[in-house]
mmCIF file of C-alpha atoms in Angstrom:
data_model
loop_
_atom_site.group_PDB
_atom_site.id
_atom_site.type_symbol
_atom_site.label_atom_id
_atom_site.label_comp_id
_atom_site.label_asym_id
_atom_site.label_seq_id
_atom_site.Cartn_x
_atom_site.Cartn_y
_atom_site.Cartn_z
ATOM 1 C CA UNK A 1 0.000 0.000 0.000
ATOM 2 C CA UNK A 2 0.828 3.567 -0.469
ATOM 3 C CA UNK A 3 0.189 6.633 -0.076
ATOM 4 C CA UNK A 4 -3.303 7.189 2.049
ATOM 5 C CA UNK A 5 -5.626 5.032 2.575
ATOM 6 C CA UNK A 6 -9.333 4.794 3.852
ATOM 7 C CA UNK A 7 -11.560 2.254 5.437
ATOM 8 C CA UNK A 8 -14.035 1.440 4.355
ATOM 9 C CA UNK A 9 -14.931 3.262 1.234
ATOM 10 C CA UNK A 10 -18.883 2.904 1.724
ATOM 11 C CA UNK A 11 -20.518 2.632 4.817
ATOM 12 C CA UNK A 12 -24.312 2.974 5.639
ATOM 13 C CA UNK A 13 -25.215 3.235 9.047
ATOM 14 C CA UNK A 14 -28.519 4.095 11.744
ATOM 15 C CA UNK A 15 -28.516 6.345 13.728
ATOM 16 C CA UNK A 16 -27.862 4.389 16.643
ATOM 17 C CA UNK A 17 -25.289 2.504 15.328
ATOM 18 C CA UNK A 18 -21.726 2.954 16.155
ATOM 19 C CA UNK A 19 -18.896 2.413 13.908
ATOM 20 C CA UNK A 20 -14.832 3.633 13.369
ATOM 21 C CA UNK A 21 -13.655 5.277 9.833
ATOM 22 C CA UNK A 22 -9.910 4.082 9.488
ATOM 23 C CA UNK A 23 -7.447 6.335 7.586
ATOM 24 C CA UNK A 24 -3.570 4.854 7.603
ATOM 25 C CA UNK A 25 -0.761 6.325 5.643
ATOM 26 C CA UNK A 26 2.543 5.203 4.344
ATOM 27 C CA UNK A 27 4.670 8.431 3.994
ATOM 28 C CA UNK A 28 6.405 8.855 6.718
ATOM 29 C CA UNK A 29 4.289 11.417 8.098
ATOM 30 C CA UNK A 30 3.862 13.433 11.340
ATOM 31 C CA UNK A 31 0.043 15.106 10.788
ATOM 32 C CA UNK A 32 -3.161 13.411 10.056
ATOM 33 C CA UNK A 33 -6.303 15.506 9.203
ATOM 34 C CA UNK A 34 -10.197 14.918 9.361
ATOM 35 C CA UNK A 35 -12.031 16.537 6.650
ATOM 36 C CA UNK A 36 -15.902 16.545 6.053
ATOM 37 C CA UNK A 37 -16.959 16.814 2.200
ATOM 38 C CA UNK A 38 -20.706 17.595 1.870
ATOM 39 C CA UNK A 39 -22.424 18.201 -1.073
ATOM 40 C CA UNK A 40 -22.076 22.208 -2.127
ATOM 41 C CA UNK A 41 -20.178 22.953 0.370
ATOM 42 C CA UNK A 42 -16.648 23.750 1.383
ATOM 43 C CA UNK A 43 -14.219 21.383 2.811
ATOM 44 C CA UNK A 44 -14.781 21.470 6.315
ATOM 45 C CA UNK A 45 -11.663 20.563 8.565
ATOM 46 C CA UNK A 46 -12.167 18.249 11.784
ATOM 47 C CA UNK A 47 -9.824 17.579 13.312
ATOM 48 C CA UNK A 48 -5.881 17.772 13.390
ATOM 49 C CA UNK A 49 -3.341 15.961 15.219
ATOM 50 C CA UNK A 50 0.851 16.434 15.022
ATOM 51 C CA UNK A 51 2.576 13.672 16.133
ATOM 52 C CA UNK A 52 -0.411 11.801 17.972
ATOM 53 C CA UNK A 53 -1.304 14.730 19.587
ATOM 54 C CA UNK A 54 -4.655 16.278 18.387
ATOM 55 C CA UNK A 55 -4.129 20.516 17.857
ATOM 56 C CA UNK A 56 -7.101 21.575 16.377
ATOM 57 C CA UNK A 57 -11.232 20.179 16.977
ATOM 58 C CA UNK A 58 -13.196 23.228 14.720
ATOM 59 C CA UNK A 59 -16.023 22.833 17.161
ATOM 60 C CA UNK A 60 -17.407 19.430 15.867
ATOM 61 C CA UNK A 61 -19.956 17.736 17.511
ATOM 62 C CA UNK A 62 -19.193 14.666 19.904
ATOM 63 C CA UNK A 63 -20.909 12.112 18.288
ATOM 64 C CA UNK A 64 -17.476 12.413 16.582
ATOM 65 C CA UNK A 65 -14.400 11.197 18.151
ATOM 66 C CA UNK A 66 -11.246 10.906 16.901
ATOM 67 C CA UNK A 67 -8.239 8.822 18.043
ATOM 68 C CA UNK A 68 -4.566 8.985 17.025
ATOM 69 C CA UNK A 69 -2.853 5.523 18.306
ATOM 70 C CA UNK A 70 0.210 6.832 16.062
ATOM 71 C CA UNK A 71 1.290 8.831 13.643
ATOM 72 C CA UNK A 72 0.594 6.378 10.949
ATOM 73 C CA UNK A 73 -2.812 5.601 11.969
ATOM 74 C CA UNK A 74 -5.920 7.651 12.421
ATOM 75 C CA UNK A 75 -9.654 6.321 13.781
ATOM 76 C CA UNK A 76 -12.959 8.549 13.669
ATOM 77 C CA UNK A 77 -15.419 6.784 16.136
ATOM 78 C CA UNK A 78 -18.812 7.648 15.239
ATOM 79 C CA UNK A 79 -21.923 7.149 17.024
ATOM 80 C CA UNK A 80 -25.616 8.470 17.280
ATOM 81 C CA UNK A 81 -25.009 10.413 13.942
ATOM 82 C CA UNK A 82 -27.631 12.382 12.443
ATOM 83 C CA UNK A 83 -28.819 12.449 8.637
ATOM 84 C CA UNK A 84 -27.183 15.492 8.283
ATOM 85 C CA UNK A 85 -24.039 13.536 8.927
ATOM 86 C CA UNK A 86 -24.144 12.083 5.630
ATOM 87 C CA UNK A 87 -20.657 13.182 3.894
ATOM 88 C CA UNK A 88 -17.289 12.220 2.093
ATOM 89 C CA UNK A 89 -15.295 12.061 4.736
ATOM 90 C CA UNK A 90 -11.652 12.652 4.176
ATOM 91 C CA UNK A 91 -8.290 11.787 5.542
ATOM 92 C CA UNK A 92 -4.905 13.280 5.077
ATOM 93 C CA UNK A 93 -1.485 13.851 5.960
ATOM 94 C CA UNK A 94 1.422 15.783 5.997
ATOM 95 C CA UNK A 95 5.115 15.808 7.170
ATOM 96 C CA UNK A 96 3.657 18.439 9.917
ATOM 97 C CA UNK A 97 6.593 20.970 8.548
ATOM 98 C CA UNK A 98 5.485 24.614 7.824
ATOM 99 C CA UNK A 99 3.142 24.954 4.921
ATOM 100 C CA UNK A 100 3.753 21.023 3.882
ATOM 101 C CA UNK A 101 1.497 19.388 1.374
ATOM 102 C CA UNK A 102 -1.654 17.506 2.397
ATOM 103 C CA UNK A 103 -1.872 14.170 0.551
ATOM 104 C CA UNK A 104 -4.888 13.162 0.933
ATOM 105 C CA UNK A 105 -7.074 9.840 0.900
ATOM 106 C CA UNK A 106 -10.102 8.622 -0.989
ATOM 107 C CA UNK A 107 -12.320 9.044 1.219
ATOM 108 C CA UNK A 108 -15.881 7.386 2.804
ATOM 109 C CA UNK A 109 -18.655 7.744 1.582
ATOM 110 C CA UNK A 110 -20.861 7.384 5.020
ATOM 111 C CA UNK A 111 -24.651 7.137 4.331
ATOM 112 C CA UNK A 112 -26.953 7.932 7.779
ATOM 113 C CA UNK A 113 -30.394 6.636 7.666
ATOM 114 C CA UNK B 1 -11.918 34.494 10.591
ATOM 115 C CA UNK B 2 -10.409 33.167 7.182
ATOM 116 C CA UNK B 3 -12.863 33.149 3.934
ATOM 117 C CA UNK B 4 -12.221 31.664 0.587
ATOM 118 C CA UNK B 5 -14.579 32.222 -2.572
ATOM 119 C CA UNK B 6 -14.368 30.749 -5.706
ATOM 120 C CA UNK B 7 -17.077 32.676 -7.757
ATOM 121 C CA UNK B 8 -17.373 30.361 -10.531
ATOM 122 C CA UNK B 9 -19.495 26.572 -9.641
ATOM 123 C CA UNK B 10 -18.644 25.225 -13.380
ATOM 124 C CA UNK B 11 -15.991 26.312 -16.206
ATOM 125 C CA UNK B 12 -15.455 24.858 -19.439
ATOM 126 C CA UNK B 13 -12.460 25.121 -21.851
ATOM 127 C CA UNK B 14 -11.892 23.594 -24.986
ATOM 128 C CA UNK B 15 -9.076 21.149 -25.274
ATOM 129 C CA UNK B 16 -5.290 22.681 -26.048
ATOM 130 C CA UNK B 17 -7.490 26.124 -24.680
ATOM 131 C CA UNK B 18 -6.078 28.196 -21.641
ATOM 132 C CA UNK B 19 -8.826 28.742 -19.144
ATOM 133 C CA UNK B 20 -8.481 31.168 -15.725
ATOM 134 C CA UNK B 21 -10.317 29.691 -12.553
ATOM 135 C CA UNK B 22 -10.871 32.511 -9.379
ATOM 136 C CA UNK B 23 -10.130 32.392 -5.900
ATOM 137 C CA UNK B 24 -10.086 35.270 -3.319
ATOM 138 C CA UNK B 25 -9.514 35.382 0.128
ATOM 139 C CA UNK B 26 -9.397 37.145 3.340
ATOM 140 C CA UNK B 27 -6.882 36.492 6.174
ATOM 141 C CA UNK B 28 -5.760 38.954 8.800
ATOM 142 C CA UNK B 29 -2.691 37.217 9.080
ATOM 143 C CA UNK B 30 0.366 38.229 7.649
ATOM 144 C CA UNK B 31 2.188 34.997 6.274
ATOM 145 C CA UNK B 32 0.118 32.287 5.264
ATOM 146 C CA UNK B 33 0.155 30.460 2.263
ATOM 147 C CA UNK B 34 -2.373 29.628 -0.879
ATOM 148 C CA UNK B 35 -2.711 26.551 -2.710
ATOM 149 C CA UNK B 36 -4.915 24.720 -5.179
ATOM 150 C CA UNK B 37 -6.494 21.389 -4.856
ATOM 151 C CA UNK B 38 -7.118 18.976 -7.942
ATOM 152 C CA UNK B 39 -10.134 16.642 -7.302
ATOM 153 C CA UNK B 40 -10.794 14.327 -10.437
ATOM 154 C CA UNK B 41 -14.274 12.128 -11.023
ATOM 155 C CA UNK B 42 -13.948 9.547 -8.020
ATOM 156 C CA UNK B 43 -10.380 9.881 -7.517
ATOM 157 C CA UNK B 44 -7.724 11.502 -4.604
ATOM 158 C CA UNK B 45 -7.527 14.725 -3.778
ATOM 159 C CA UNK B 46 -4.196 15.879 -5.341
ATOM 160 C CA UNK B 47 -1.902 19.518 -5.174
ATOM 161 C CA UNK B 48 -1.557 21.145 -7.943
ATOM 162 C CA UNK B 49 -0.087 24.297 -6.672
ATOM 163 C CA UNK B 50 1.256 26.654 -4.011
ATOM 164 C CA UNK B 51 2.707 30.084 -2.818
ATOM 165 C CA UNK B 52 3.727 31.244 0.110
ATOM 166 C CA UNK B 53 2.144 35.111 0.631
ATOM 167 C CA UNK B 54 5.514 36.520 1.403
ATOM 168 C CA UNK B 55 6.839 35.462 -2.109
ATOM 169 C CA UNK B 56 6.014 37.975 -5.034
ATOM 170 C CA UNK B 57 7.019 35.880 -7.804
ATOM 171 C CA UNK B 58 3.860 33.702 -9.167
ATOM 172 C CA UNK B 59 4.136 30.015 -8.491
ATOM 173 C CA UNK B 60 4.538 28.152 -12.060
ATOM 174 C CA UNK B 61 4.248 24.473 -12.222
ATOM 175 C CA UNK B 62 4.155 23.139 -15.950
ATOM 176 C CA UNK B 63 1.040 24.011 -17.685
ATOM 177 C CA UNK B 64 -0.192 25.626 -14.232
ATOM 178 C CA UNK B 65 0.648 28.797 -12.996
ATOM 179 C CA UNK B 66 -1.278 31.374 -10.824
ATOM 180 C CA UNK B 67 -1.643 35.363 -10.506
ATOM 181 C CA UNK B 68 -1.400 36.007 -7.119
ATOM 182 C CA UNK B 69 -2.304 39.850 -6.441
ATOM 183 C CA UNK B 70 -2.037 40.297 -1.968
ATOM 184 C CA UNK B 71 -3.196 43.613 -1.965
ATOM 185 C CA UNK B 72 -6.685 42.841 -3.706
ATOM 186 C CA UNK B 73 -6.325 39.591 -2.058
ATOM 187 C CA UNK B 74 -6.982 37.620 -5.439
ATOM 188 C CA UNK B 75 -5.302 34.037 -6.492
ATOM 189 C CA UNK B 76 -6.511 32.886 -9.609
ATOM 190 C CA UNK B 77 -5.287 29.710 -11.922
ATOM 191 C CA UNK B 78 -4.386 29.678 -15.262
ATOM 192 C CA UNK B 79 -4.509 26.044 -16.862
ATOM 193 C CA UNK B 80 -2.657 26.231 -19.800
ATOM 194 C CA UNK B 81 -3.155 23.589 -23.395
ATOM 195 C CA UNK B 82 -5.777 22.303 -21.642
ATOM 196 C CA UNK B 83 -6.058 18.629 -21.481
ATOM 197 C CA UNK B 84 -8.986 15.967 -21.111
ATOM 198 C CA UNK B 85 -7.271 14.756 -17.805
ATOM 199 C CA UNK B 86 -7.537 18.423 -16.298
ATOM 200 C CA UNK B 87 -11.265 17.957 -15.812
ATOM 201 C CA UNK B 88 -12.202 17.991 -12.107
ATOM 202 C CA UNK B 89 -12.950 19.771 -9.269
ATOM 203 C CA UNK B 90 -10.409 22.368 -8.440
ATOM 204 C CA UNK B 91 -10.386 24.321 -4.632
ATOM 205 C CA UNK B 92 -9.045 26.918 -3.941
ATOM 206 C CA UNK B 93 -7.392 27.019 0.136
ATOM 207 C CA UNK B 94 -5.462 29.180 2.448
ATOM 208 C CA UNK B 95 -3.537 28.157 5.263
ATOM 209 C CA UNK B 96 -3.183 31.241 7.764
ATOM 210 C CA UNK B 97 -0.502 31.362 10.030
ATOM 211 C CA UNK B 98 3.245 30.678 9.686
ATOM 212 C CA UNK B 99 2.878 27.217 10.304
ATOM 213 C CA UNK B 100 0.450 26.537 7.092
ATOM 214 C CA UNK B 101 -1.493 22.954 8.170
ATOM 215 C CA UNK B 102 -5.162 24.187 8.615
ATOM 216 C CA UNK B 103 -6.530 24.382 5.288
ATOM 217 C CA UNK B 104 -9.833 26.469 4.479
ATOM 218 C CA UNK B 105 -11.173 25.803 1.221
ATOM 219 C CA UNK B 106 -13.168 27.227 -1.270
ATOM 220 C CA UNK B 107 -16.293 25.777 -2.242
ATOM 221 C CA UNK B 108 -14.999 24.450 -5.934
ATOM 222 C CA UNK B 109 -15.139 25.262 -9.465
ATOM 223 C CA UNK B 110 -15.948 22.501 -11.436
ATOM 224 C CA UNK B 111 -13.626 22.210 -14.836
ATOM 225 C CA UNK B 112 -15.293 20.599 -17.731
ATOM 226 C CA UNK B 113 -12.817 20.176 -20.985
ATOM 227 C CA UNK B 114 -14.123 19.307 -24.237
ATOM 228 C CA UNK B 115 -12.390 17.701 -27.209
#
């Protein structure tokens, strides 16, 4: 594997189901970032951690929870989501240097019914 | 607060064409840095360029270069011989601060390119 990758790249849940989004990447990296992609609208950023340590939460509800075991892996716990929740949510990285690119994942596409 | 508007929701260019796609921007910081995002059809986000606010010379990569003007707080793309693999989804984002990792995008500007 390379790069960034995402786990799973579909997932359709209740709303009182819980489940993890998995994002792992192979670069070496010292950042990992949560994005949320809706539809016609902006990026929104999550959450950010540098080296395992989360620096930024842009005032996102706590039916999301993120977890940084290391710097290679990243989870985002979810649980008691809304519709409204429904998203491409994205993953990336960075060497956590200055202005360093963001190489990001695929994505999942989460579905809440 | 940091703001980033891309005006135009869809372009289109014909093929070997040069087409311009707009971004501006407000930031009440003094470095920070500007990039643009490359989104294809179901595929990874990729960079497709950057400059750092404190540089005046225009970042230039290939076929892609950009007109960054601070004072009017402008950063537009110029995609030049346009090609059938440039179609996508293209944000604009600014990263405030010196440290440049939190990104706030634009909402997007769909490229179509037609042969």
């Amino acid at each position: 594997e390379t790069g960034v990758t995402q786990t799973p790249r579909h997932l359709v849940m209740g709303m009182t189901n819980k489940k993890s989004l998995k994002c792992e990447q192979h670069l070496g990296h010292n950042a990992m970032y949560w994005y949320k992609q809706s539809a016609k609208k902006p990026l929104e950023l999550m959450f950010v951690y540098n080296f395992k340590e989360q620096t930024e939460n842009n005032s996102v509800p706590s039916r999301f929870s993120p977890e940084c075991p290391n710097s290679s892996h990243l989870f985002l716990h979810l649980h008691t989501l809304q519709p409204e929740d429904s998203a491409l949510y994205l993953c990336a990285s960075s060497s956590g240097e200055g202005a360093a690119e963001q190489f990001f994942g695929p994505g999942t596409r989460l579905t809440v019914l | 607060a940091q703001t980033v508007t891309q005006s135009q929701p869809e372009m289109s260019v014909q093929e070997a064409e040069t087409v311009t796609l707009s971004c501006t921007y407000d930031t009440s910081e003094s470095d920070y840095y500007l990039f643009w995002y490359k989104q294809p059809p179901s595929r990874q986000m990729i960079l497709v360029i950057r400059q750092e606010a404190y540089k005046q010379q225009n970042a230039t990569e290939n076929r892609f270069s950009v007109n960054f003007q601070k004072a009017a707080k402008s950063f537009s793309l110029k995609i030049s011989d346009s090609q059938l693999g440039d179609a996508a989804m293209y944000f604009c984002a600014l990263s405030p601060g010196e440290y440049g990792n939190k990104l706030v995008f634009g909402a997007g500007t769909i490229l179509r390119v037609k042969s």
